[in-house]
mmCIF file of C-alpha atoms in Angstrom:
data_model
loop_
_atom_site.group_PDB
_atom_site.id
_atom_site.type_symbol
_atom_site.label_atom_id
_atom_site.label_comp_id
_atom_site.label_asym_id
_atom_site.label_seq_id
_atom_site.Cartn_x
_atom_site.Cartn_y
_atom_site.Cartn_z
ATOM 1 C CA MET A 1312 129.285 105.046 102.068
ATOM 2 C CA ALA A 1313 129.619 101.672 102.881
ATOM 3 C CA MET A 1314 126.837 99.851 103.809
ATOM 4 C CA ILE A 1315 127.357 96.723 106.454
ATOM 5 C CA PRO A 1316 125.123 94.416 107.852
ATOM 6 C CA SER A 1317 124.297 93.961 111.434
ATOM 7 C CA PHE A 1318 125.167 91.056 114.169
ATOM 8 C CA PHE A 1319 121.421 92.081 115.209
ATOM 9 C CA GLY A 1320 119.550 90.386 112.839
ATOM 10 C CA ASN A 1321 119.386 90.727 108.898
ATOM 11 C CA ARG A 1322 119.119 94.709 109.996
ATOM 12 C CA ARG A 1323 121.578 96.730 107.715
ATOM 13 C CA SER A 1324 122.769 100.099 108.975
ATOM 14 C CA ASN A 1325 125.157 102.131 108.235
ATOM 15 C CA ILE A 1326 127.672 103.268 110.321
ATOM 16 C CA PHE A 1327 128.649 106.629 108.973
ATOM 17 C CA ASP A 1328 125.184 108.192 108.906
ATOM 18 C CA PRO A 1329 125.132 110.268 112.066
ATOM 19 C CA PHE A 1330 121.085 111.149 111.343
ATOM 20 C CA SER A 1331 120.238 107.579 111.505
ATOM 21 C CA LEU A 1332 118.547 106.374 114.431
ATOM 22 C CA ASP A 1333 117.153 103.071 113.534
ATOM 23 C CA ILE A 1334 115.550 101.248 116.352
ATOM 24 C CA TRP A 1335 116.219 97.807 117.115
ATOM 25 C CA ASP A 1336 114.776 95.346 118.768
ATOM 26 C CA PRO A 1337 116.579 92.748 121.082
ATOM 27 C CA PHE A 1338 113.687 90.750 121.508
ATOM 28 C CA GLU A 1339 113.069 90.395 117.476
ATOM 29 C CA GLY A 1340 113.467 86.547 116.208
ATOM 30 C CA PHE A 1341 113.359 85.060 119.760
ATOM 31 C CA GLY A 1342 109.286 83.968 119.651
ATOM 32 C CA ASN A 1343 108.021 85.545 122.430
ATOM 33 C CA GLY A 1344 104.907 87.441 122.018
ATOM 34 C CA PRO A 1345 103.357 87.340 118.750
ATOM 35 C CA SER A 1346 103.355 83.438 116.945
ATOM 36 C CA SER A 1347 105.454 85.007 114.443
ATOM 37 C CA SER A 1348 108.390 87.627 114.800
ATOM 38 C CA HIS A 1349 107.370 88.860 111.450
ATOM 39 C CA GLU A 1350 103.806 89.669 112.653
ATOM 40 C CA THR A 1351 105.588 92.558 114.875
ATOM 41 C CA SER A 1352 108.146 93.660 112.052
ATOM 42 C CA ALA A 1353 106.232 93.769 109.701
ATOM 43 C CA ILE A 1354 107.176 96.340 107.426
ATOM 44 C CA ALA A 1355 109.942 97.619 110.013
ATOM 45 C CA ASN A 1356 112.162 97.592 107.436
ATOM 46 C CA ALA A 1357 110.166 100.162 105.076
ATOM 47 C CA ARG A 1358 112.479 100.841 103.098
ATOM 48 C CA ILE A 1359 113.296 104.632 102.712
ATOM 49 C CA ASP A 1360 115.073 107.081 100.970
ATOM 50 C CA TRP A 1361 116.941 110.513 102.394
ATOM 51 C CA ARG A 1362 118.269 113.223 99.777
ATOM 52 C CA GLU A 1363 119.116 117.113 100.513
ATOM 53 C CA THR A 1364 118.477 119.351 97.966
ATOM 54 C CA PRO A 1365 120.088 123.366 98.424
ATOM 55 C CA GLU A 1366 116.615 123.879 100.228
ATOM 56 C CA ALA A 1367 115.319 120.767 101.675
ATOM 57 C CA HIS A 1368 116.323 117.728 102.734
ATOM 58 C CA ILE A 1369 113.247 115.091 101.662
ATOM 59 C CA PHE A 1370 112.410 111.796 102.412
ATOM 60 C CA LYS A 1371 110.799 109.052 100.325
ATOM 61 C CA VAL A 1372 108.910 105.981 102.346
ATOM 62 C CA ASP A 1373 108.037 103.289 100.413
ATOM 63 C CA VAL A 1374 104.297 101.660 102.289
ATOM 64 C CA PRO A 1375 102.611 100.336 99.641
ATOM 65 C CA GLY A 1376 98.805 99.089 101.010
ATOM 66 C CA LEU A 1377 98.706 101.838 103.936
ATOM 67 C CA LYS A 1378 96.162 104.679 103.957
ATOM 68 C CA LYS A 1379 97.519 108.214 105.170
ATOM 69 C CA GLU A 1380 95.514 107.517 108.573
ATOM 70 C CA GLU A 1381 97.796 104.222 109.311
ATOM 71 C CA VAL A 1382 101.280 106.570 108.592
ATOM 72 C CA LYS A 1383 102.508 108.689 111.815
ATOM 73 C CA VAL A 1384 104.928 111.600 111.198
ATOM 74 C CA GLU A 1385 105.986 113.087 114.542
ATOM 75 C CA VAL A 1386 109.098 115.505 115.243
ATOM 76 C CA GLU A 1387 110.456 115.524 118.818
ATOM 77 C CA GLU A 1388 112.615 117.432 120.543
ATOM 78 C CA GLY A 1389 116.323 117.513 119.714
ATOM 79 C CA LYS A 1390 115.117 117.477 116.054
ATOM 80 C CA VAL A 1391 114.065 114.177 115.603
ATOM 81 C CA MET A 1392 111.530 112.881 113.180
ATOM 82 C CA GLN A 1393 109.952 109.659 113.576
ATOM 83 C CA ILE A 1394 107.851 107.619 111.096
ATOM 84 C CA SER A 1395 105.816 104.925 112.124
ATOM 85 C CA GLY A 1396 102.733 103.224 110.882
ATOM 86 C CA GLU A 1397 100.345 100.072 111.201
ATOM 87 C CA ARG A 1398 99.611 96.998 108.809
ATOM 88 C CA SER A 1399 96.500 95.950 110.155
ATOM 89 C CA LYS A 1400 96.491 92.167 110.097
ATOM 90 C CA GLU A 1401 93.387 90.816 107.634
ATOM 91 C CA GLN A 1402 90.326 89.208 109.616
ATOM 92 C CA GLU A 1403 90.106 85.569 108.654
ATOM 93 C CA ASP A 1404 86.719 83.823 108.328
ATOM 94 C CA LYS A 1405 86.985 80.003 109.759
ATOM 95 C CA THR A 1406 85.344 78.588 106.312
ATOM 96 C CA ASP A 1407 88.036 80.491 104.330
ATOM 97 C CA THR A 1408 90.992 78.263 103.034
ATOM 98 C CA TRP A 1409 94.606 80.233 102.692
ATOM 99 C CA HIS A 1410 96.673 78.844 99.864
ATOM 100 C CA ARG A 1411 99.634 81.405 100.199
ATOM 101 C CA VAL A 1412 100.157 84.281 103.261
ATOM 102 C CA GLU A 1413 102.719 86.476 102.190
ATOM 103 C CA ARG A 1414 101.348 89.869 103.200
ATOM 104 C CA ARG A 1415 102.735 91.013 106.204
ATOM 105 C CA SER A 1416 100.897 92.540 109.017
ATOM 106 C CA GLY A 1417 102.504 94.802 111.763
ATOM 107 C CA LYS A 1418 103.828 97.681 112.915
ATOM 108 C CA PHE A 1419 107.245 99.660 111.870
ATOM 109 C CA LEU A 1420 109.351 102.474 113.131
ATOM 110 C CA ARG A 1421 112.266 104.853 111.629
ATOM 111 C CA ARG A 1422 113.536 107.593 113.579
ATOM 112 C CA PHE A 1423 116.019 110.081 112.075
ATOM 113 C CA ARG A 1424 118.265 113.227 113.907
ATOM 114 C CA LEU A 1425 117.593 116.196 111.597
ATOM 115 C CA PRO A 1426 120.315 118.571 110.917
ATOM 116 C CA GLU A 1427 120.105 121.506 112.455
ATOM 117 C CA ASN A 1428 119.507 123.753 109.772
ATOM 118 C CA ALA A 1429 115.924 122.054 109.647
ATOM 119 C CA LYS A 1430 113.066 124.268 109.713
ATOM 120 C CA MET A 1431 111.106 122.105 112.263
ATOM 121 C CA ASP A 1432 107.794 124.352 111.924
ATOM 122 C CA GLN A 1433 107.596 123.933 108.142
ATOM 123 C CA ILE A 1434 107.956 120.060 107.362
ATOM 124 C CA LYS A 1435 105.087 118.698 105.014
ATOM 125 C CA ALA A 1436 103.987 115.448 104.539
ATOM 126 C CA THR A 1437 102.089 114.018 101.888
ATOM 127 C CA MET A 1438 100.952 110.734 100.649
ATOM 128 C CA GLU A 1439 99.892 109.230 96.936
ATOM 129 C CA ASN A 1440 99.899 105.529 95.969
ATOM 130 C CA GLY A 1441 101.959 103.822 98.851
ATOM 131 C CA LEU A 1442 104.614 106.524 98.954
ATOM 132 C CA LEU A 1443 104.727 108.635 102.201
ATOM 133 C CA SER A 1444 106.712 111.932 100.909
ATOM 134 C CA VAL A 1445 108.176 114.309 103.707
ATOM 135 C CA VAL A 1446 109.599 117.752 102.845
ATOM 136 C CA VAL A 1447 111.827 119.557 105.846
ATOM 137 C CA PRO A 1448 112.377 122.740 104.002
ATOM 138 C CA LYS A 1449 116.279 123.794 105.536
ATOM 139 C CA GLU A 1450 117.304 127.155 106.634
ATOM 140 C CA GLU A 1451 119.032 129.642 104.182
ATOM 141 C CA GLU A 1452 122.704 129.521 104.803
ATOM 142 C CA ARG A 1453 124.046 132.598 106.420
ATOM 143 C CA LYS A 1454 127.207 134.289 104.941
ATOM 144 C CA PRO A 1455 129.780 135.313 107.358
ATOM 145 C CA GLU A 1456 129.507 139.137 107.652
ATOM 146 C CA VAL A 1457 132.299 140.803 106.789
ATOM 147 C CA LYS A 1458 133.533 143.677 108.328
ATOM 148 C CA ALA A 1459 136.541 146.162 107.096
ATOM 149 C CA ILE A 1460 138.414 147.272 109.561
ATOM 150 C CA GLU A 1461 139.933 150.751 109.000
ATOM 151 C CA ILE A 1462 143.894 150.910 109.673
ATOM 152 C CA SER A 1463 144.851 153.724 111.011
ATOM 153 C CA GLY A 1464 148.642 155.076 111.329
#
């Protein structure tokens, strides 16, 4: 599958993936709001891997430095799963001298349309060492019922 850069910022999207619902912020980078556009998109590009096994859809999300209380996994009607979170800005002491600030603070939000075979009531999420794992079990494939028709005559 080809990945192409978007015209809307440095965001990458997969035009062939019908399940991807990345949120695009039309005001990103215009300087409105916080003093830096990076403050609102801190980990906006939280990296997510989505793989499918015969039993489940498995999402792995890199959220280094976040606690499980700072991350949400929600499911909306229409089989849309939303993963969001926020890294708070570190409190600054007026007497501190900063030499480098590379870690970002702010919010992220990713949305995915789950396939029809997802068992929405059995979704499980765990978080360990900055890695959020979400397992969405799949319904068993229903094999078409074959009925023999008696031929008369």
